[in-house]
Amino acid sequence: MVAFAQLHAQNHKITELSNVFLYLVRERSMCDTDVACDVFFDLTNRIKEHMELVDRELCSRLISHQDQTVKNTANRFLSGSSEIKRIFNSYVKQWCSHKRHSLTINDHSAFVQDTEQMFSLVMDRIQRETEYLYPLIRKLEGSEKQVA
C-alpha cells in the first residue's frame, strides 16, 4: 500500500507547481521562457504519475472489496480519472510540443483559460481524493487491523 505521506507530498507539489505555472503564464512573455516550460513539463509528469499511482495502488484495491459502496467509490474515481486523463492529454497535445520541449501558444487568452480550467479539474480531483478516498482507505485499513 502506498503511504499517505507520499500521496500528500505529491498533492502538495502538484498544487505548488500549478499555482506557480498559472501565475507565470498569465503574462504572455513568460510563456516562452525555459522556466515556464520546465515547470509545465514537470507539472504534467507529476500529475500523470500521481493519477497512475492512485488508480493502481488505491482504486484497484478498492474495486475488489466485498462492500458494494466501496466498489462504487472506486469505480467513480476510476471513471473520473479516465475522463481527466482524456481531457488532460488533449490539453497537452494542443498546447505543447514534447519534441521541442516548448509551449505552442497561438491564442494566449484561450491558453490561459484552458490552463485555468485544466488545473481546476486537477485541483478538484486532489481535493476529492483527500476528502473521500484517503479517509475511506484509512477506515478500511482500521477495520482490517481490528479483524486480524
PDB file of C-alpha atoms in Angstrom:
ATOM      1  CA  MET A   1       0.000   0.000   0.000  1.00  0.00           C
ATOM      2  CA  VAL A   2       1.170   3.490  -0.804  1.00  0.00           C
ATOM      3  CA  ALA A   3       1.970   5.704   2.152  1.00  0.00           C
ATOM      4  CA  PHE A   4      -0.362   8.646   2.675  1.00  0.00           C
ATOM      5  CA  ALA A   5       2.658  10.848   3.327  1.00  0.00           C
ATOM      6  CA  GLN A   6       3.801  10.155  -0.246  1.00  0.00           C
ATOM      7  CA  LEU A   7       0.366  10.959  -1.679  1.00  0.00           C
ATOM      8  CA  HIS A   8       0.119  14.171   0.333  1.00  0.00           C
ATOM      9  CA  ALA A   9       3.634  15.180  -0.737  1.00  0.00           C
ATOM     10  CA  GLN A  10       2.683  14.612  -4.378  1.00  0.00           C
ATOM     11  CA  ASN A  11      -0.521  16.605  -3.937  1.00  0.00           C
ATOM     12  CA  HIS A  12       1.374  19.449  -2.293  1.00  0.00           C
ATOM     13  CA  LYS A  13       3.973  19.582  -5.076  1.00  0.00           C
ATOM     14  CA  ILE A  14       1.326  19.457  -7.810  1.00  0.00           C
ATOM     15  CA  THR A  15      -0.597  22.270  -6.123  1.00  0.00           C
ATOM     16  CA  GLU A  16       2.555  24.340  -5.703  1.00  0.00           C
ATOM     17  CA  LEU A  17       3.690  23.867  -9.317  1.00  0.00           C
ATOM     18  CA  SER A  18       0.182  24.525 -10.607  1.00  0.00           C
ATOM     19  CA  ASN A  19      -0.006  27.819  -8.719  1.00  0.00           C
ATOM     20  CA  VAL A  20       3.425  28.879  -9.988  1.00  0.00           C
ATOM     21  CA  PHE A  21       2.629  27.912 -13.570  1.00  0.00           C
ATOM     22  CA  LEU A  22      -0.720  29.726 -13.540  1.00  0.00           C
ATOM     23  CA  TYR A  23       0.988  32.811 -12.152  1.00  0.00           C
ATOM     24  CA  LEU A  24       3.698  32.726 -14.826  1.00  0.00           C
ATOM     25  CA  VAL A  25       1.541  32.146 -17.886  1.00  0.00           C
ATOM     26  CA  ARG A  26      -0.846  34.991 -17.253  1.00  0.00           C
ATOM     27  CA  GLU A  27       1.935  37.168 -18.639  1.00  0.00           C
ATOM     28  CA  ARG A  28       2.360  36.279 -22.344  1.00  0.00           C
ATOM     29  CA  SER A  29       6.116  36.922 -22.411  1.00  0.00           C
ATOM     30  CA  MET A  30       6.659  34.343 -19.638  1.00  0.00           C
ATOM     31  CA  CYS A  31       5.095  31.557 -21.706  1.00  0.00           C
ATOM     32  CA  ASP A  32       8.147  31.346 -23.968  1.00  0.00           C
ATOM     33  CA  THR A  33      10.696  31.034 -21.178  1.00  0.00           C
ATOM     34  CA  ASP A  34      12.596  27.866 -20.385  1.00  0.00           C
ATOM     35  CA  VAL A  35      11.480  28.193 -16.772  1.00  0.00           C
ATOM     36  CA  ALA A  36       7.777  28.152 -17.671  1.00  0.00           C
ATOM     37  CA  CYS A  37       8.324  25.179 -19.972  1.00  0.00           C
ATOM     38  CA  ASP A  38      10.294  23.306 -17.318  1.00  0.00           C
ATOM     39  CA  VAL A  39       7.557  23.948 -14.748  1.00  0.00           C
ATOM     40  CA  PHE A  40       4.912  22.835 -17.262  1.00  0.00           C
ATOM     41  CA  PHE A  41       6.612  19.552 -18.149  1.00  0.00           C
ATOM     42  CA  ASP A  42       7.475  18.806 -14.516  1.00  0.00           C
ATOM     43  CA  LEU A  43       3.889  19.522 -13.521  1.00  0.00           C
ATOM     44  CA  THR A  44       2.304  17.423 -16.276  1.00  0.00           C
ATOM     45  CA  ASN A  45       4.602  14.492 -15.474  1.00  0.00           C
ATOM     46  CA  ARG A  46       3.800  14.711 -11.770  1.00  0.00           C
ATOM     47  CA  ILE A  47       0.059  14.833 -12.450  1.00  0.00           C
ATOM     48  CA  LYS A  48       0.249  11.752 -14.664  1.00  0.00           C
ATOM     49  CA  GLU A  49       2.393   9.856 -12.150  1.00  0.00           C
ATOM     50  CA  HIS A  50       0.099  10.746  -9.262  1.00  0.00           C
ATOM     51  CA  MET A  51      -3.069   9.709 -11.067  1.00  0.00           C
ATOM     52  CA  GLU A  52      -1.496   6.414 -12.148  1.00  0.00           C
ATOM     53  CA  LEU A  53      -0.354   5.758  -8.583  1.00  0.00           C
ATOM     54  CA  VAL A  54      -3.808   6.447  -7.124  1.00  0.00           C
ATOM     55  CA  ASP A  55      -5.507   4.317  -9.783  1.00  0.00           C
ATOM     56  CA  ARG A  56      -3.047   1.440  -9.433  1.00  0.00           C
ATOM     57  CA  GLU A  57      -2.489   1.385  -5.676  1.00  0.00           C
ATOM     58  CA  LEU A  58      -5.751   2.630  -4.197  1.00  0.00           C
ATOM     59  CA  CYS A  59      -8.627   2.238  -6.635  1.00  0.00           C
ATOM     60  CA  SER A  60      -7.561  -1.160  -7.918  1.00  0.00           C
ATOM     61  CA  ARG A  61      -7.511  -2.406  -4.341  1.00  0.00           C
ATOM     62  CA  LEU A  62     -10.927  -0.951  -3.570  1.00  0.00           C
ATOM     63  CA  ILE A  63     -12.541  -2.308  -6.729  1.00  0.00           C
ATOM     64  CA  SER A  64     -12.153  -5.854  -5.404  1.00  0.00           C
ATOM     65  CA  HIS A  65     -13.606  -5.077  -1.961  1.00  0.00           C
ATOM     66  CA  GLN A  66     -16.687  -7.039  -0.933  1.00  0.00           C
ATOM     67  CA  ASP A  67     -18.675  -3.915   0.055  1.00  0.00           C
ATOM     68  CA  GLN A  68     -20.605  -2.546  -2.956  1.00  0.00           C
ATOM     69  CA  THR A  69     -20.387   1.035  -1.659  1.00  0.00           C
ATOM     70  CA  VAL A  70     -16.601   0.772  -1.612  1.00  0.00           C
ATOM     71  CA  LYS A  71     -16.609  -0.697  -5.120  1.00  0.00           C
ATOM     72  CA  ASN A  72     -18.856   2.143  -6.326  1.00  0.00           C
ATOM     73  CA  THR A  73     -16.492   4.733  -4.875  1.00  0.00           C
ATOM     74  CA  ALA A  74     -13.536   3.091  -6.617  1.00  0.00           C
ATOM     75  CA  ASN A  75     -15.475   2.955  -9.891  1.00  0.00           C
ATOM     76  CA  ARG A  76     -16.357   6.648  -9.637  1.00  0.00           C
ATOM     77  CA  PHE A  77     -12.726   7.583  -9.037  1.00  0.00           C
ATOM     78  CA  LEU A  78     -11.506   5.371 -11.884  1.00  0.00           C
ATOM     79  CA  SER A  79     -14.137   6.766 -14.220  1.00  0.00           C
ATOM     80  CA  GLY A  80     -13.274  10.326 -13.224  1.00  0.00           C
ATOM     81  CA  SER A  81      -9.611   9.541 -13.641  1.00  0.00           C
ATOM     82  CA  SER A  82     -10.175   8.266 -17.170  1.00  0.00           C
ATOM     83  CA  GLU A  83     -12.070  11.418 -18.096  1.00  0.00           C
ATOM     84  CA  ILE A  84      -9.451  13.739 -16.572  1.00  0.00           C
ATOM     85  CA  LYS A  85      -6.683  11.836 -18.377  1.00  0.00           C
ATOM     86  CA  ARG A  86      -8.536  12.169 -21.679  1.00  0.00           C
ATOM     87  CA  ILE A  87      -9.051  15.919 -21.190  1.00  0.00           C
ATOM     88  CA  PHE A  88      -5.503  16.345 -19.899  1.00  0.00           C
ATOM     89  CA  ASN A  89      -3.964  14.523 -22.872  1.00  0.00           C
ATOM     90  CA  SER A  90      -5.983  16.672 -25.257  1.00  0.00           C
ATOM     91  CA  TYR A  91      -4.880  19.814 -23.406  1.00  0.00           C
ATOM     92  CA  VAL A  92      -1.196  18.800 -23.529  1.00  0.00           C
ATOM     93  CA  LYS A  93      -1.443  17.857 -27.198  1.00  0.00           C
ATOM     94  CA  GLN A  94      -2.998  21.198 -28.071  1.00  0.00           C
ATOM     95  CA  TRP A  95      -0.667  23.458 -26.108  1.00  0.00           C
ATOM     96  CA  CYS A  96       2.776  21.887 -26.085  1.00  0.00           C
ATOM     97  CA  SER A  97       5.430  20.241 -28.169  1.00  0.00           C
ATOM     98  CA  HIS A  98       7.282  17.441 -26.400  1.00  0.00           C
ATOM     99  CA  LYS A  99       9.703  17.243 -29.284  1.00  0.00           C
ATOM    100  CA  ARG A 100      10.788  20.892 -28.902  1.00  0.00           C
ATOM    101  CA  HIS A 101      10.152  20.938 -25.130  1.00  0.00           C
ATOM    102  CA  SER A 102       8.083  24.080 -25.543  1.00  0.00           C
ATOM    103  CA  LEU A 103       4.625  25.520 -25.277  1.00  0.00           C
ATOM    104  CA  THR A 104       2.842  26.205 -28.569  1.00  0.00           C
ATOM    105  CA  ILE A 105       0.576  29.142 -27.917  1.00  0.00           C
ATOM    106  CA  ASN A 106      -1.212  30.829 -30.798  1.00  0.00           C
ATOM    107  CA  ASP A 107      -4.000  32.363 -28.733  1.00  0.00           C
ATOM    108  CA  HIS A 108      -2.759  33.429 -25.298  1.00  0.00           C
ATOM    109  CA  SER A 109      -6.165  34.174 -23.773  1.00  0.00           C
ATOM    110  CA  ALA A 110      -7.515  30.771 -24.894  1.00  0.00           C
ATOM    111  CA  PHE A 111      -4.394  29.096 -23.490  1.00  0.00           C
ATOM    112  CA  VAL A 112      -4.789  30.820 -20.121  1.00  0.00           C
ATOM    113  CA  GLN A 113      -8.484  29.937 -19.994  1.00  0.00           C
ATOM    114  CA  ASP A 114      -7.834  26.281 -20.901  1.00  0.00           C
ATOM    115  CA  THR A 115      -4.966  26.129 -18.409  1.00  0.00           C
ATOM    116  CA  GLU A 116      -7.084  27.538 -15.590  1.00  0.00           C
ATOM    117  CA  GLN A 117      -9.876  25.060 -16.373  1.00  0.00           C
ATOM    118  CA  MET A 118      -7.484  22.123 -16.673  1.00  0.00           C
ATOM    119  CA  PHE A 119      -5.710  22.776 -13.414  1.00  0.00           C
ATOM    120  CA  SER A 120      -9.007  23.492 -11.685  1.00  0.00           C
ATOM    121  CA  LEU A 121     -10.103  19.971 -12.678  1.00  0.00           C
ATOM    122  CA  VAL A 122      -6.864  18.552 -11.273  1.00  0.00           C
ATOM    123  CA  MET A 123      -7.188  20.531  -8.024  1.00  0.00           C
ATOM    124  CA  ASP A 124     -10.813  19.378  -7.635  1.00  0.00           C
ATOM    125  CA  ARG A 125      -9.659  15.793  -8.114  1.00  0.00           C
ATOM    126  CA  ILE A 126      -6.950  16.183  -5.473  1.00  0.00           C
ATOM    127  CA  GLN A 127      -9.474  17.672  -3.071  1.00  0.00           C
ATOM    128  CA  ARG A 128     -11.895  14.759  -3.651  1.00  0.00           C
ATOM    129  CA  GLU A 129      -9.069  12.267  -3.058  1.00  0.00           C
ATOM    130  CA  THR A 130      -8.195  13.985   0.209  1.00  0.00           C
ATOM    131  CA  GLU A 131     -11.788  14.283   1.420  1.00  0.00           C
ATOM    132  CA  TYR A 132     -13.233  10.951   0.271  1.00  0.00           C
ATOM    133  CA  LEU A 133     -10.711   8.414  -0.989  1.00  0.00           C
ATOM    134  CA  TYR A 134      -7.957   8.676   1.630  1.00  0.00           C
ATOM    135  CA  PRO A 135     -10.374   8.583   4.615  1.00  0.00           C
ATOM    136  CA  LEU A 136     -12.097   5.546   3.079  1.00  0.00           C
ATOM    137  CA  ILE A 137      -8.763   3.722   2.773  1.00  0.00           C
ATOM    138  CA  ARG A 138      -7.840   4.645   6.353  1.00  0.00           C
ATOM    139  CA  LYS A 139     -11.220   3.420   7.599  1.00  0.00           C
ATOM    140  CA  LEU A 140     -10.866   0.125   5.738  1.00  0.00           C
ATOM    141  CA  GLU A 141      -7.322  -0.365   6.967  1.00  0.00           C
ATOM    142  CA  GLY A 142      -8.529   0.263  10.526  1.00  0.00           C
ATOM    143  CA  SER A 143     -11.305  -2.312  10.093  1.00  0.00           C
ATOM    144  CA  GLU A 144      -8.869  -4.883   8.704  1.00  0.00           C
ATOM    145  CA  LYS A 145      -6.487  -4.381  11.641  1.00  0.00           C
ATOM    146  CA  GLN A 146      -9.336  -4.880  14.120  1.00  0.00           C
ATOM    147  CA  VAL A 147     -10.362  -8.130  12.410  1.00  0.00           C
ATOM    148  CA  ALA A 148      -6.816  -9.523  12.326  1.00  0.00           C
TER     149      ALA A 148
END
